[in-house]
Amino acid sequence: MNILLEAFPGATAHIAVFGAGHVGQEIVKLGAPLPWQLHWFDSRSDVFAGHHQPRLHCYSLGDTGKCVADLPADIHALVLTHNHDEDYMLIKALIERDDVASIGLIGSDSKWASFTGRLKRDGYSDEQIARVRSPIGRIHATKLTNKTPYAIALTVVAELLWLTDTPTSQENRGLDSQSLRTLLTDPPTTTS
C-alpha cells in the first residue's frame, strides 16, 4: 500500500501594497494566484473597482500610522503611492515597527537619497533606514530599463517570491517510506 500525504503551505505570507496606481494594480494581478494574503491600500476611494479576488483585502488609506499599526506581524510592505509625502509617512511608520518582515519603496535613487536625509534628520537610526529596499524590484543590483508598470511589477513579485521563501510543493511532497512504515506499524505508546 502506498499513501501520499501532501502539505500545502496555504496563504501564510501577508503582503501590504500601499498604492493602487498602475504598478500597484499589476502587482496585485500578478500576486493573485500566489499563496499570499494581499492587503491593498490607497487614499483614493474609486481605485479598487473591478478588483475582486480571493485573499485580496482593500482598505482606504487615511491615517497612515493607524493603517500600519493594524497590519499583521511579519508582513512584507511595499510603498508605491501617488504622493511622495504619503510614501514618506508610510516609511516612517513601517520602520518604527520591529515585526515587519520587509519594507520596499518604489522610486529613483534620488528619491531614496532624499528620504534617507529626511529620515536621518528626523532621528531614525542607520539600522532602521537600512531595513528599506529602494527601489523595489531591483534584480541583482541592476537597473531595469523597461519601465512599464507590468515589467516593474514582475521584478517586484519576483523579489517578493524570494523574500517570502515559500517552500515548493515538491519540498512538502509525501513522507519517505521508512517514516511512513514506522508511523503505520508501530503501536502508539501510552503513558499513565
PDB file of C-alpha atoms in Angstrom:
ATOM      1  CA  MET A   1       0.000   0.000   0.000  1.00  0.00           C
ATOM      2  CA  ASN A   2       1.246   3.482  -0.854  1.00  0.00           C
ATOM      3  CA  ILE A   3      -0.025   6.591   0.859  1.00  0.00           C
ATOM      4  CA  LEU A   4       0.802  10.087  -0.292  1.00  0.00           C
ATOM      5  CA  LEU A   5       0.475  12.858   2.246  1.00  0.00           C
ATOM      6  CA  GLU A   6       0.841  16.360   0.898  1.00  0.00           C
ATOM      7  CA  ALA A   7       1.138  19.537   2.929  1.00  0.00           C
ATOM      8  CA  PHE A   8       0.222  22.818   1.336  1.00  0.00           C
ATOM      9  CA  PRO A   9       1.596  25.955   2.960  1.00  0.00           C
ATOM     10  CA  GLY A  10      -1.588  27.924   2.288  1.00  0.00           C
ATOM     11  CA  ALA A  11      -1.819  31.675   2.243  1.00  0.00           C
ATOM     12  CA  THR A  12       0.535  32.380   5.092  1.00  0.00           C
ATOM     13  CA  ALA A  13       2.585  35.257   3.671  1.00  0.00           C
ATOM     14  CA  HIS A  14       0.985  38.668   4.096  1.00  0.00           C
ATOM     15  CA  ILE A  15       1.804  41.410   1.592  1.00  0.00           C
ATOM     16  CA  ALA A  16       0.768  45.057   2.076  1.00  0.00           C
ATOM     17  CA  VAL A  17       0.639  47.102  -1.114  1.00  0.00           C
ATOM     18  CA  PHE A  18       0.331  50.815  -0.411  1.00  0.00           C
ATOM     19  CA  GLY A  19      -0.777  52.389  -3.670  1.00  0.00           C
ATOM     20  CA  ALA A  20      -3.243  51.384  -6.357  1.00  0.00           C
ATOM     21  CA  GLY A  21      -1.676  53.117  -9.319  1.00  0.00           C
ATOM     22  CA  HIS A  22      -0.518  51.302 -12.443  1.00  0.00           C
ATOM     23  CA  VAL A  23       2.315  49.388 -10.755  1.00  0.00           C
ATOM     24  CA  GLY A  24       0.213  48.529  -7.693  1.00  0.00           C
ATOM     25  CA  GLN A  25      -2.556  47.162  -9.913  1.00  0.00           C
ATOM     26  CA  GLU A  26      -0.088  44.965 -11.798  1.00  0.00           C
ATOM     27  CA  ILE A  27       1.461  43.684  -8.546  1.00  0.00           C
ATOM     28  CA  VAL A  28      -1.992  42.701  -7.280  1.00  0.00           C
ATOM     29  CA  LYS A  29      -2.843  40.939 -10.579  1.00  0.00           C
ATOM     30  CA  LEU A  30       0.451  39.040 -10.609  1.00  0.00           C
ATOM     31  CA  GLY A  31       0.121  38.154  -6.934  1.00  0.00           C
ATOM     32  CA  ALA A  32      -3.428  36.786  -7.284  1.00  0.00           C
ATOM     33  CA  PRO A  33      -2.503  33.138  -7.990  1.00  0.00           C
ATOM     34  CA  LEU A  34       0.231  33.069  -5.347  1.00  0.00           C
ATOM     35  CA  PRO A  35      -0.343  31.840  -1.774  1.00  0.00           C
ATOM     36  CA  TRP A  36      -0.359  35.317  -0.278  1.00  0.00           C
ATOM     37  CA  GLN A  37      -2.845  37.410   1.663  1.00  0.00           C
ATOM     38  CA  LEU A  38      -2.802  40.775  -0.135  1.00  0.00           C
ATOM     39  CA  HIS A  39      -3.662  43.906   1.853  1.00  0.00           C
ATOM     40  CA  TRP A  40      -4.149  46.787  -0.602  1.00  0.00           C
ATOM     41  CA  PHE A  41      -4.334  50.421   0.487  1.00  0.00           C
ATOM     42  CA  ASP A  42      -4.979  53.683  -1.351  1.00  0.00           C
ATOM     43  CA  SER A  43      -6.212  57.132  -0.345  1.00  0.00           C
ATOM     44  CA  ARG A  44      -8.365  57.394  -3.483  1.00  0.00           C
ATOM     45  CA  SER A  45     -11.743  55.730  -2.943  1.00  0.00           C
ATOM     46  CA  ASP A  46     -12.519  54.736  -6.535  1.00  0.00           C
ATOM     47  CA  VAL A  47      -9.372  52.778  -7.459  1.00  0.00           C
ATOM     48  CA  PHE A  48     -10.448  49.338  -6.229  1.00  0.00           C
ATOM     49  CA  ALA A  49     -13.457  48.985  -8.556  1.00  0.00           C
ATOM     50  CA  GLY A  50     -13.322  45.756 -10.520  1.00  0.00           C
ATOM     51  CA  HIS A  51     -10.663  44.142  -8.326  1.00  0.00           C
ATOM     52  CA  HIS A  52     -12.243  41.121  -6.678  1.00  0.00           C
ATOM     53  CA  GLN A  53     -10.201  38.045  -5.942  1.00  0.00           C
ATOM     54  CA  PRO A  54      -9.690  35.611  -3.099  1.00  0.00           C
ATOM     55  CA  ARG A  55      -7.207  36.687  -0.437  1.00  0.00           C
ATOM     56  CA  LEU A  56      -7.407  40.363  -1.523  1.00  0.00           C
ATOM     57  CA  HIS A  57      -8.397  42.889   1.134  1.00  0.00           C
ATOM     58  CA  CYS A  58      -8.848  46.530   0.065  1.00  0.00           C
ATOM     59  CA  TYR A  59      -8.602  49.419   2.525  1.00  0.00           C
ATOM     60  CA  SER A  60      -8.843  53.175   2.436  1.00  0.00           C
ATOM     61  CA  LEU A  61      -5.540  54.769   3.350  1.00  0.00           C
ATOM     62  CA  GLY A  62      -6.487  57.530   5.741  1.00  0.00           C
ATOM     63  CA  ASP A  63      -4.345  57.771   8.854  1.00  0.00           C
ATOM     64  CA  THR A  64      -1.064  56.163   7.720  1.00  0.00           C
ATOM     65  CA  GLY A  65       0.064  55.489  11.280  1.00  0.00           C
ATOM     66  CA  LYS A  66      -3.135  53.609  12.145  1.00  0.00           C
ATOM     67  CA  CYS A  67      -3.078  51.639   8.874  1.00  0.00           C
ATOM     68  CA  VAL A  68       0.484  50.496   9.565  1.00  0.00           C
ATOM     69  CA  ALA A  69      -0.246  49.769  13.241  1.00  0.00           C
ATOM     70  CA  ASP A  70      -3.145  47.491  12.244  1.00  0.00           C
ATOM     71  CA  LEU A  71      -1.018  45.338   9.902  1.00  0.00           C
ATOM     72  CA  PRO A  72      -0.319  41.748  10.954  1.00  0.00           C
ATOM     73  CA  ALA A  73       3.175  40.848  12.150  1.00  0.00           C
ATOM     74  CA  ASP A  74       5.735  39.534   9.635  1.00  0.00           C
ATOM     75  CA  ILE A  75       4.111  41.369   6.737  1.00  0.00           C
ATOM     76  CA  HIS A  76       6.053  42.380   3.628  1.00  0.00           C
ATOM     77  CA  ALA A  77       5.208  46.016   2.855  1.00  0.00           C
ATOM     78  CA  LEU A  78       5.505  47.793  -0.495  1.00  0.00           C
ATOM     79  CA  VAL A  79       5.166  51.572  -0.610  1.00  0.00           C
ATOM     80  CA  LEU A  80       4.229  52.979  -4.017  1.00  0.00           C
ATOM     81  CA  THR A  81       1.540  55.620  -3.599  1.00  0.00           C
ATOM     82  CA  HIS A  82       0.955  58.555  -5.930  1.00  0.00           C
ATOM     83  CA  ASN A  83       2.204  61.000  -3.280  1.00  0.00           C
ATOM     84  CA  HIS A  84       5.801  61.370  -2.029  1.00  0.00           C
ATOM     85  CA  ASP A  85       4.687  62.818   1.328  1.00  0.00           C
ATOM     86  CA  GLU A  86       2.350  59.865   1.834  1.00  0.00           C
ATOM     87  CA  ASP A  87       5.198  57.490   0.926  1.00  0.00           C
ATOM     88  CA  TYR A  88       7.449  59.181   3.471  1.00  0.00           C
ATOM     89  CA  MET A  89       4.859  58.956   6.269  1.00  0.00           C
ATOM     90  CA  LEU A  90       4.354  55.251   5.499  1.00  0.00           C
ATOM     91  CA  ILE A  91       8.100  54.539   5.526  1.00  0.00           C
ATOM     92  CA  LYS A  92       8.424  56.297   8.903  1.00  0.00           C
ATOM     93  CA  ALA A  93       5.563  54.262  10.380  1.00  0.00           C
ATOM     94  CA  LEU A  94       6.847  50.985   8.934  1.00  0.00           C
ATOM     95  CA  ILE A  95      10.440  51.321  10.166  1.00  0.00           C
ATOM     96  CA  GLU A  96       9.156  52.030  13.673  1.00  0.00           C
ATOM     97  CA  ARG A  97       7.685  48.510  13.765  1.00  0.00           C
ATOM     98  CA  ASP A  98      10.241  45.805  14.546  1.00  0.00           C
ATOM     99  CA  ASP A  99       7.945  42.999  13.382  1.00  0.00           C
ATOM    100  CA  VAL A 100       7.620  43.987   9.701  1.00  0.00           C
ATOM    101  CA  ALA A 101       9.312  41.282   7.592  1.00  0.00           C
ATOM    102  CA  SER A 102      10.425  43.604   4.781  1.00  0.00           C
ATOM    103  CA  ILE A 103       9.878  47.149   3.546  1.00  0.00           C
ATOM    104  CA  GLY A 104      10.166  48.204  -0.083  1.00  0.00           C
ATOM    105  CA  LEU A 105       9.837  51.652  -1.652  1.00  0.00           C
ATOM    106  CA  ILE A 106       9.326  52.432  -5.320  1.00  0.00           C
ATOM    107  CA  GLY A 107      11.273  55.292  -6.808  1.00  0.00           C
ATOM    108  CA  SER A 108      14.517  56.574  -8.118  1.00  0.00           C
ATOM    109  CA  ASP A 109      17.879  56.668  -6.407  1.00  0.00           C
ATOM    110  CA  SER A 110      17.417  60.421  -5.899  1.00  0.00           C
ATOM    111  CA  LYS A 111      14.051  59.877  -4.170  1.00  0.00           C
ATOM    112  CA  TRP A 112      15.680  57.386  -1.811  1.00  0.00           C
ATOM    113  CA  ALA A 113      18.599  59.753  -1.150  1.00  0.00           C
ATOM    114  CA  SER A 114      16.100  62.475  -0.243  1.00  0.00           C
ATOM    115  CA  PHE A 115      14.159  60.108   2.035  1.00  0.00           C
ATOM    116  CA  THR A 116      17.386  58.915   3.689  1.00  0.00           C
ATOM    117  CA  GLY A 117      18.381  62.500   4.503  1.00  0.00           C
ATOM    118  CA  ARG A 118      14.942  63.293   5.898  1.00  0.00           C
ATOM    119  CA  LEU A 119      14.859  60.102   7.990  1.00  0.00           C
ATOM    120  CA  LYS A 120      18.285  60.907   9.480  1.00  0.00           C
ATOM    121  CA  ARG A 121      17.171  64.464  10.300  1.00  0.00           C
ATOM    122  CA  ASP A 122      14.035  63.011  11.933  1.00  0.00           C
ATOM    123  CA  GLY A 123      16.238  60.890  14.226  1.00  0.00           C
ATOM    124  CA  TYR A 124      15.972  57.430  12.665  1.00  0.00           C
ATOM    125  CA  SER A 125      18.987  55.170  13.076  1.00  0.00           C
ATOM    126  CA  ASP A 126      21.081  53.754  10.245  1.00  0.00           C
ATOM    127  CA  GLU A 127      19.763  50.276  11.174  1.00  0.00           C
ATOM    128  CA  GLN A 128      16.144  51.420  10.796  1.00  0.00           C
ATOM    129  CA  ILE A 129      16.854  53.141   7.493  1.00  0.00           C
ATOM    130  CA  ALA A 130      18.748  50.113   6.158  1.00  0.00           C
ATOM    131  CA  ARG A 131      15.581  47.999   6.500  1.00  0.00           C
ATOM    132  CA  VAL A 132      14.098  49.759   3.455  1.00  0.00           C
ATOM    133  CA  ARG A 133      14.803  48.392  -0.044  1.00  0.00           C
ATOM    134  CA  SER A 134      14.669  51.129  -2.634  1.00  0.00           C
ATOM    135  CA  PRO A 135      13.971  50.974  -5.429  1.00  0.00           C
ATOM    136  CA  ILE A 136      11.892  47.807  -5.160  1.00  0.00           C
ATOM    137  CA  GLY A 137      12.283  45.183  -7.830  1.00  0.00           C
ATOM    138  CA  ARG A 138      15.950  45.796  -8.494  1.00  0.00           C
ATOM    139  CA  ILE A 139      17.158  42.360  -9.504  1.00  0.00           C
ATOM    140  CA  HIS A 140      20.820  41.554  -8.788  1.00  0.00           C
ATOM    141  CA  ALA A 141      21.586  45.262  -8.290  1.00  0.00           C
ATOM    142  CA  THR A 142      20.894  46.082 -11.934  1.00  0.00           C
ATOM    143  CA  LYS A 143      18.614  48.819 -13.088  1.00  0.00           C
ATOM    144  CA  LEU A 144      15.557  47.859 -15.069  1.00  0.00           C
ATOM    145  CA  THR A 145      15.492  49.531 -18.467  1.00  0.00           C
ATOM    146  CA  ASN A 146      11.899  48.522 -19.187  1.00  0.00           C
ATOM    147  CA  LYS A 147       9.950  50.962 -17.009  1.00  0.00           C
ATOM    148  CA  THR A 148       6.435  49.772 -17.901  1.00  0.00           C
ATOM    149  CA  PRO A 149       4.192  49.082 -14.891  1.00  0.00           C
ATOM    150  CA  TYR A 150       3.986  45.394 -15.846  1.00  0.00           C
ATOM    151  CA  ALA A 151       7.776  44.985 -16.064  1.00  0.00           C
ATOM    152  CA  ILE A 152       8.319  46.750 -12.737  1.00  0.00           C
ATOM    153  CA  ALA A 153       5.597  44.615 -11.124  1.00  0.00           C
ATOM    154  CA  LEU A 154       7.217  41.434 -12.471  1.00  0.00           C
ATOM    155  CA  THR A 155      10.519  42.265 -10.809  1.00  0.00           C
ATOM    156  CA  VAL A 156       8.774  43.249  -7.567  1.00  0.00           C
ATOM    157  CA  VAL A 157       6.804  39.993  -7.439  1.00  0.00           C
ATOM    158  CA  ALA A 158       9.985  38.020  -8.212  1.00  0.00           C
ATOM    159  CA  GLU A 159      11.683  39.817  -5.334  1.00  0.00           C
ATOM    160  CA  LEU A 160       8.729  39.021  -3.045  1.00  0.00           C
ATOM    161  CA  LEU A 161       8.851  35.358  -4.034  1.00  0.00           C
ATOM    162  CA  TRP A 162      12.442  35.275  -2.877  1.00  0.00           C
ATOM    163  CA  LEU A 163      11.642  37.176   0.340  1.00  0.00           C
ATOM    164  CA  THR A 164       8.634  35.084   1.309  1.00  0.00           C
ATOM    165  CA  ASP A 165      10.621  31.885   0.735  1.00  0.00           C
ATOM    166  CA  THR A 166       7.527  29.749   0.342  1.00  0.00           C
ATOM    167  CA  PRO A 167       8.561  26.101   0.055  1.00  0.00           C
ATOM    168  CA  THR A 168       7.701  24.391  -3.186  1.00  0.00           C
ATOM    169  CA  SER A 169       5.101  21.631  -3.233  1.00  0.00           C
ATOM    170  CA  GLN A 170       7.902  19.189  -4.065  1.00  0.00           C
ATOM    171  CA  GLU A 171       9.635  20.013  -0.776  1.00  0.00           C
ATOM    172  CA  ASN A 172       6.380  19.167   1.037  1.00  0.00           C
ATOM    173  CA  ARG A 173       5.535  16.101  -1.022  1.00  0.00           C
ATOM    174  CA  GLY A 174       4.911  12.949   0.997  1.00  0.00           C
ATOM    175  CA  LEU A 175       6.919  11.169   3.649  1.00  0.00           C
ATOM    176  CA  ASP A 176       9.809   8.845   2.987  1.00  0.00           C
ATOM    177  CA  SER A 177       8.696   5.218   3.013  1.00  0.00           C
ATOM    178  CA  GLN A 178      10.520   4.244   6.243  1.00  0.00           C
ATOM    179  CA  SER A 179       8.932   7.076   8.234  1.00  0.00           C
ATOM    180  CA  LEU A 180       5.509   6.185   6.898  1.00  0.00           C
ATOM    181  CA  ARG A 181       6.025   2.460   7.658  1.00  0.00           C
ATOM    182  CA  THR A 182       7.050   3.315  11.232  1.00  0.00           C
ATOM    183  CA  LEU A 183       4.067   5.621  11.638  1.00  0.00           C
ATOM    184  CA  LEU A 184       1.593   2.980  10.448  1.00  0.00           C
ATOM    185  CA  THR A 185       3.063  -0.157  12.051  1.00  0.00           C
ATOM    186  CA  ASP A 186       4.343   0.898  15.437  1.00  0.00           C
ATOM    187  CA  PRO A 187       1.605   0.798  18.071  1.00  0.00           C
ATOM    188  CA  PRO A 188       1.002   4.102  19.819  1.00  0.00           C
ATOM    189  CA  THR A 189       2.638   4.416  23.201  1.00  0.00           C
ATOM    190  CA  THR A 190       0.572   5.411  26.135  1.00  0.00           C
ATOM    191  CA  THR A 191       1.705   6.763  29.429  1.00  0.00           C
ATOM    192  CA  SER A 192      -0.181   6.542  32.614  1.00  0.00           C
TER     193      SER A 192
END
